[in-house]
Amino acid sequence: MGMNGNAFLAIWHDIEEGGHAEYIEWHTREHMPERLSIPGFRTGKRLHAPSASRYVFGTVYSGETLETFRSPDYLERLNNPTPWTTAVAPSFRNFLRVACERIAEAGHGDGGSMATIRFDLSGDDGETRLRASAQALADAMLAVRGVSCVHVGVSRNEVSSVRTKETELRSEMNETVFDVVVLVEGSSSAGLRAALPEVERLAIESGILQAPVTDIYETAFSITSGDMRGAP
């Protein structure tokens, strides 16, 4: 399956106590299929870290381009939430959402585990320097034992910060912003966890990325736009 397209939308959040089972049913049966039926959406992955103290859930959608994540079709869905969405959305906590332009990738396929690493850029010309070296950095990260795929994205908050009826249903949307998201996939959570110190070291020693914030997840559910062809 892989993360197809030139952009991805990354989401982190918690769900209020007692709401996890309903959230998972809604997200699996309605929400992700709805999103993957929108033109331009390619793949979707729900991430889960049951023992985490913050950001227990995550979702990553890959898109054909950045414009997928502010297209008229997508905004129409966001401004017309279903009854089930309207019921579940108020249970979201610590909601963080950002669209990213993918500037480098390395590896193939899907790992069973994923680490999301949020970085700040160093220096006024950080993005320019990152674009020049992102592929080499992704390749170096892929070479670390335990890593199967790497995706480097530059945050585009102007795309994902549009206010809609659906976002207004969530009571907490004041999370801090950041500059870069690196998605690192591995075939096992133990192998990926062991690889992360080296992955973070490579990023920091580049002199471009700083202040990493890492979350490690299992991939709990995956779906593609191909799965939705012909679906009601």
CSV table of C-alpha atoms in Angstrom, one decimal:
chain,number,residue,atom,x,y,z
A,1,MET,CA,0.0,0.0,0.0
A,2,GLY,CA,2.5,2.6,1.1
A,3,MET,CA,2.1,6.3,1.6
A,4,ASN,CA,1.2,7.5,-2.0
A,5,GLY,CA,1.0,11.1,-3.1
A,6,ASN,CA,3.0,14.3,-2.4
A,7,ALA,CA,1.4,15.3,0.9
A,8,PHE,CA,0.1,13.9,4.1
A,9,LEU,CA,-2.2,15.1,6.9
A,10,ALA,CA,-1.1,14.1,10.4
A,11,ILE,CA,-3.4,14.1,13.4
A,12,TRP,CA,-2.7,13.5,17.1
A,13,HIS,CA,-5.3,13.5,19.9
A,14,ASP,CA,-6.8,11.9,23.0
A,15,ILE,CA,-10.4,10.7,23.6
A,16,GLU,CA,-12.2,11.4,26.9
A,17,GLU,CA,-12.4,8.6,29.4
A,18,GLY,CA,-15.0,6.1,28.5
A,19,GLY,CA,-15.2,7.1,24.8
A,20,HIS,CA,-12.5,4.9,23.2
A,21,ALA,CA,-14.7,2.0,22.1
A,22,GLU,CA,-17.2,4.3,20.4
A,23,TYR,CA,-14.5,6.3,18.8
A,24,ILE,CA,-12.8,3.2,17.3
A,25,GLU,CA,-16.1,2.0,15.9
A,26,TRP,CA,-16.9,5.4,14.3
A,27,HIS,CA,-13.5,5.9,13.0
A,28,THR,CA,-13.3,2.4,11.4
A,29,ARG,CA,-16.9,2.1,10.1
A,30,GLU,CA,-17.7,5.6,9.0
A,31,HIS,CA,-15.0,8.3,9.3
A,32,MET,CA,-12.0,6.8,7.5
A,33,PRO,CA,-14.1,5.3,4.7
A,34,GLU,CA,-15.7,8.8,4.3
A,35,ARG,CA,-12.3,10.5,4.1
A,36,LEU,CA,-10.9,7.9,1.6
A,37,SER,CA,-13.8,8.4,-0.7
A,38,ILE,CA,-12.8,12.1,-1.1
A,39,PRO,CA,-10.9,12.8,-4.4
A,40,GLY,CA,-7.2,13.1,-3.8
A,41,PHE,CA,-7.1,11.0,-0.6
A,42,ARG,CA,-4.9,8.0,-1.2
A,43,THR,CA,-4.3,6.1,2.1
A,44,GLY,CA,-5.3,6.4,5.7
A,45,LYS,CA,-3.8,4.8,8.9
A,46,ARG,CA,-5.1,4.9,12.4
A,47,LEU,CA,-2.4,4.8,15.0
A,48,HIS,CA,-2.9,3.7,18.6
A,49,ALA,CA,-0.6,3.9,21.7
A,50,PRO,CA,-2.9,2.6,24.5
A,51,SER,CA,-0.3,3.2,27.3
A,52,ALA,CA,0.7,6.7,26.2
A,53,SER,CA,0.0,9.6,28.7
A,54,ARG,CA,-0.8,11.9,25.8
A,55,TYR,CA,-1.8,11.5,22.2
A,56,VAL,CA,-3.1,8.0,22.6
A,57,PHE,CA,-4.5,8.1,19.0
A,58,GLY,CA,-3.1,9.3,15.7
A,59,THR,CA,-4.2,9.3,12.1
A,60,VAL,CA,-2.2,9.8,9.0
A,61,TYR,CA,-3.8,10.4,5.6
A,62,SER,CA,-1.7,10.6,2.4
A,63,GLY,CA,-2.9,12.9,-0.3
A,64,GLU,CA,-2.2,13.5,-4.0
A,65,THR,CA,-1.2,17.1,-3.3
A,66,LEU,CA,-1.4,19.6,-0.5
A,67,GLU,CA,-4.5,21.0,-2.1
A,68,THR,CA,-6.3,17.7,-1.3
A,69,PHE,CA,-6.5,18.9,2.3
A,70,ARG,CA,-8.3,22.2,1.5
A,71,SER,CA,-10.2,21.1,-1.6
A,72,PRO,CA,-13.9,21.9,-2.0
A,73,ASP,CA,-14.8,18.3,-1.6
A,74,TYR,CA,-12.9,18.0,1.7
A,75,LEU,CA,-14.2,21.2,3.0
A,76,GLU,CA,-17.8,20.2,2.1
A,77,ARG,CA,-17.4,17.1,4.3
A,78,LEU,CA,-15.9,19.2,7.2
A,79,ASN,CA,-18.7,21.7,7.0
A,80,ASN,CA,-21.4,19.0,7.0
A,81,PRO,CA,-20.5,16.5,9.7
A,82,THR,CA,-22.6,13.3,9.9
A,83,PRO,CA,-24.8,12.7,13.0
A,84,TRP,CA,-22.3,10.1,14.2
A,85,THR,CA,-19.4,12.6,13.8
A,86,THR,CA,-21.4,15.2,15.6
A,87,ALA,CA,-21.9,12.8,18.5
A,88,VAL,CA,-18.2,11.7,18.7
A,89,ALA,CA,-16.3,14.9,18.0
A,90,PRO,CA,-16.9,16.5,21.4
A,91,SER,CA,-15.0,13.6,23.1
A,92,PHE,CA,-11.7,14.7,21.4
A,93,ARG,CA,-9.0,16.1,23.6
A,94,ASN,CA,-5.6,17.7,22.9
A,95,PHE,CA,-6.3,17.8,19.2
A,96,LEU,CA,-3.4,18.5,16.9
A,97,ARG,CA,-3.7,18.5,13.1
A,98,VAL,CA,-1.3,19.6,10.4
A,99,ALA,CA,-1.0,19.2,6.6
A,100,CYS,CA,2.5,18.5,5.3
A,101,GLU,CA,4.2,18.8,2.0
A,102,ARG,CA,6.2,15.6,1.6
A,103,ILE,CA,9.7,16.5,0.4
A,104,ALA,CA,11.5,13.1,0.8
A,105,GLU,CA,10.7,9.5,1.2
A,106,ALA,CA,12.7,6.3,1.5
A,107,GLY,CA,11.7,2.6,1.7
A,108,HIS,CA,8.7,0.7,0.4
A,109,GLY,CA,5.5,-0.8,1.8
A,110,ASP,CA,4.0,-0.5,5.3
A,111,GLY,CA,5.4,-1.1,8.7
A,112,GLY,CA,3.3,-2.4,11.6
A,113,SER,CA,4.6,0.4,13.8
A,114,MET,CA,5.0,4.1,13.2
A,115,ALA,CA,6.9,6.8,15.0
A,116,THR,CA,5.8,10.4,14.4
A,117,ILE,CA,8.6,13.0,15.2
A,118,ARG,CA,7.8,16.7,15.3
A,119,PHE,CA,10.7,19.1,14.8
A,120,ASP,CA,11.4,22.8,14.7
A,121,LEU,CA,13.7,24.2,12.1
A,122,SER,CA,17.0,25.8,13.0
A,123,GLY,CA,17.9,29.2,11.5
A,124,ASP,CA,16.1,31.5,9.2
A,125,ASP,CA,17.0,29.4,6.1
A,126,GLY,CA,16.1,26.1,7.7
A,127,GLU,CA,13.5,25.1,5.2
A,128,THR,CA,15.8,25.9,2.3
A,129,ARG,CA,18.6,23.8,3.8
A,130,LEU,CA,16.2,21.0,4.6
A,131,ARG,CA,14.9,20.8,1.1
A,132,ALA,CA,18.5,20.4,-0.2
A,133,SER,CA,19.3,17.6,2.2
A,134,ALA,CA,16.0,15.9,3.0
A,135,GLN,CA,16.5,12.9,0.7
A,136,ALA,CA,19.9,12.2,2.0
A,137,LEU,CA,18.6,12.4,5.5
A,138,ALA,CA,15.7,10.1,4.7
A,139,ASP,CA,18.1,7.6,3.1
A,140,ALA,CA,20.4,7.7,6.2
A,141,MET,CA,17.4,7.1,8.5
A,142,LEU,CA,16.2,4.1,6.4
A,143,ALA,CA,19.6,2.5,6.8
A,144,VAL,CA,19.2,2.3,10.6
A,145,ARG,CA,18.4,-1.2,11.7
A,146,GLY,CA,14.7,-1.6,12.4
A,147,VAL,CA,13.4,1.1,10.0
A,148,SER,CA,11.4,0.1,7.0
A,149,CYS,CA,10.1,3.5,5.6
A,150,VAL,CA,10.7,7.2,6.2
A,151,HIS,CA,8.7,10.2,5.1
A,152,VAL,CA,9.8,13.8,5.6
A,153,GLY,CA,7.2,16.5,5.5
A,154,VAL,CA,7.2,20.3,5.9
A,155,SER,CA,4.2,21.7,7.9
A,156,ARG,CA,1.8,23.9,6.1
A,157,ASN,CA,-0.4,25.2,8.8
A,158,GLU,CA,-2.1,27.6,6.4
A,159,VAL,CA,-3.7,24.6,4.7
A,160,SER,CA,-4.9,22.7,7.8
A,161,SER,CA,-5.9,25.6,10.1
A,162,VAL,CA,-9.1,26.5,8.2
A,163,ARG,CA,-12.0,26.6,10.7
A,164,THR,CA,-15.0,24.5,9.8
A,165,LYS,CA,-18.1,23.2,11.5
A,166,GLU,CA,-16.4,19.9,12.3
A,167,THR,CA,-13.4,21.5,14.0
A,168,GLU,CA,-15.8,23.7,16.1
A,169,LEU,CA,-17.2,20.5,17.6
A,170,ARG,CA,-13.9,19.8,19.3
A,171,SER,CA,-13.4,21.7,22.5
A,172,GLU,CA,-9.6,21.7,22.5
A,173,MET,CA,-7.7,22.9,19.5
A,174,ASN,CA,-5.0,25.1,21.0
A,175,GLU,CA,-1.9,22.8,20.6
A,176,THR,CA,1.5,24.3,19.7
A,177,VAL,CA,2.7,24.4,16.1
A,178,PHE,CA,5.9,23.1,14.7
A,179,ASP,CA,7.8,23.1,11.4
A,180,VAL,CA,8.5,19.5,10.3
A,181,VAL,CA,7.1,16.0,10.7
A,182,VAL,CA,9.1,12.9,10.1
A,183,LEU,CA,7.2,9.6,9.9
A,184,VAL,CA,9.3,6.5,10.6
A,185,GLU,CA,7.8,3.1,10.1
A,186,GLY,CA,9.2,-0.2,11.3
A,187,SER,CA,8.3,-3.9,11.2
A,188,SER,CA,8.1,-4.2,15.0
A,189,SER,CA,7.6,-1.8,17.8
A,190,ALA,CA,10.6,-3.1,19.7
A,191,GLY,CA,12.9,-2.7,16.6
A,192,LEU,CA,11.5,0.8,15.9
A,193,ARG,CA,11.9,1.9,19.5
A,194,ALA,CA,15.5,0.7,19.4
A,195,ALA,CA,16.1,2.6,16.2
A,196,LEU,CA,14.8,6.0,17.3
A,197,PRO,CA,17.8,7.3,19.2
A,198,GLU,CA,19.9,6.9,16.1
A,199,VAL,CA,17.2,8.4,13.9
A,200,GLU,CA,16.9,11.5,16.2
A,201,ARG,CA,20.7,11.8,16.3
A,202,LEU,CA,20.9,11.9,12.5
A,203,ALA,CA,18.2,14.6,12.4
A,204,ILE,CA,19.8,16.8,15.1
A,205,GLU,CA,23.4,16.4,13.7
A,206,SER,CA,22.2,17.7,10.4
A,207,GLY,CA,22.1,21.1,12.0
A,208,ILE,CA,18.7,21.8,10.5
A,209,LEU,CA,16.2,20.1,12.8
A,210,GLN,CA,15.9,20.5,16.5
A,211,ALA,CA,13.6,19.9,19.5
A,212,PRO,CA,12.3,16.5,18.5
A,213,VAL,CA,9.0,15.3,20.0
A,214,THR,CA,8.4,11.6,19.3
A,215,ASP,CA,5.4,9.4,19.7
A,216,ILE,CA,5.4,5.7,18.9
A,217,TYR,CA,2.3,3.8,17.7
A,218,GLU,CA,1.0,0.6,16.4
A,219,THR,CA,-0.9,0.8,13.1
A,220,ALA,CA,-4.4,-0.2,14.2
A,221,PHE,CA,-6.3,0.1,10.9
A,222,SER,CA,-5.4,1.0,7.3
A,223,ILE,CA,-7.6,1.8,4.3
A,224,THR,CA,-7.0,3.0,0.8
A,225,SER,CA,-9.0,4.9,-1.8
A,226,GLY,CA,-9.0,1.7,-3.8
A,227,ASP,CA,-10.9,0.1,-1.0
A,228,MET,CA,-13.7,2.6,-1.5
A,229,ARG,CA,-14.2,2.2,-5.2
A,230,GLY,CA,-17.8,1.3,-5.8
A,231,ALA,CA,-18.6,1.5,-2.1
A,232,PRO,CA,-21.9,3.3,-1.0
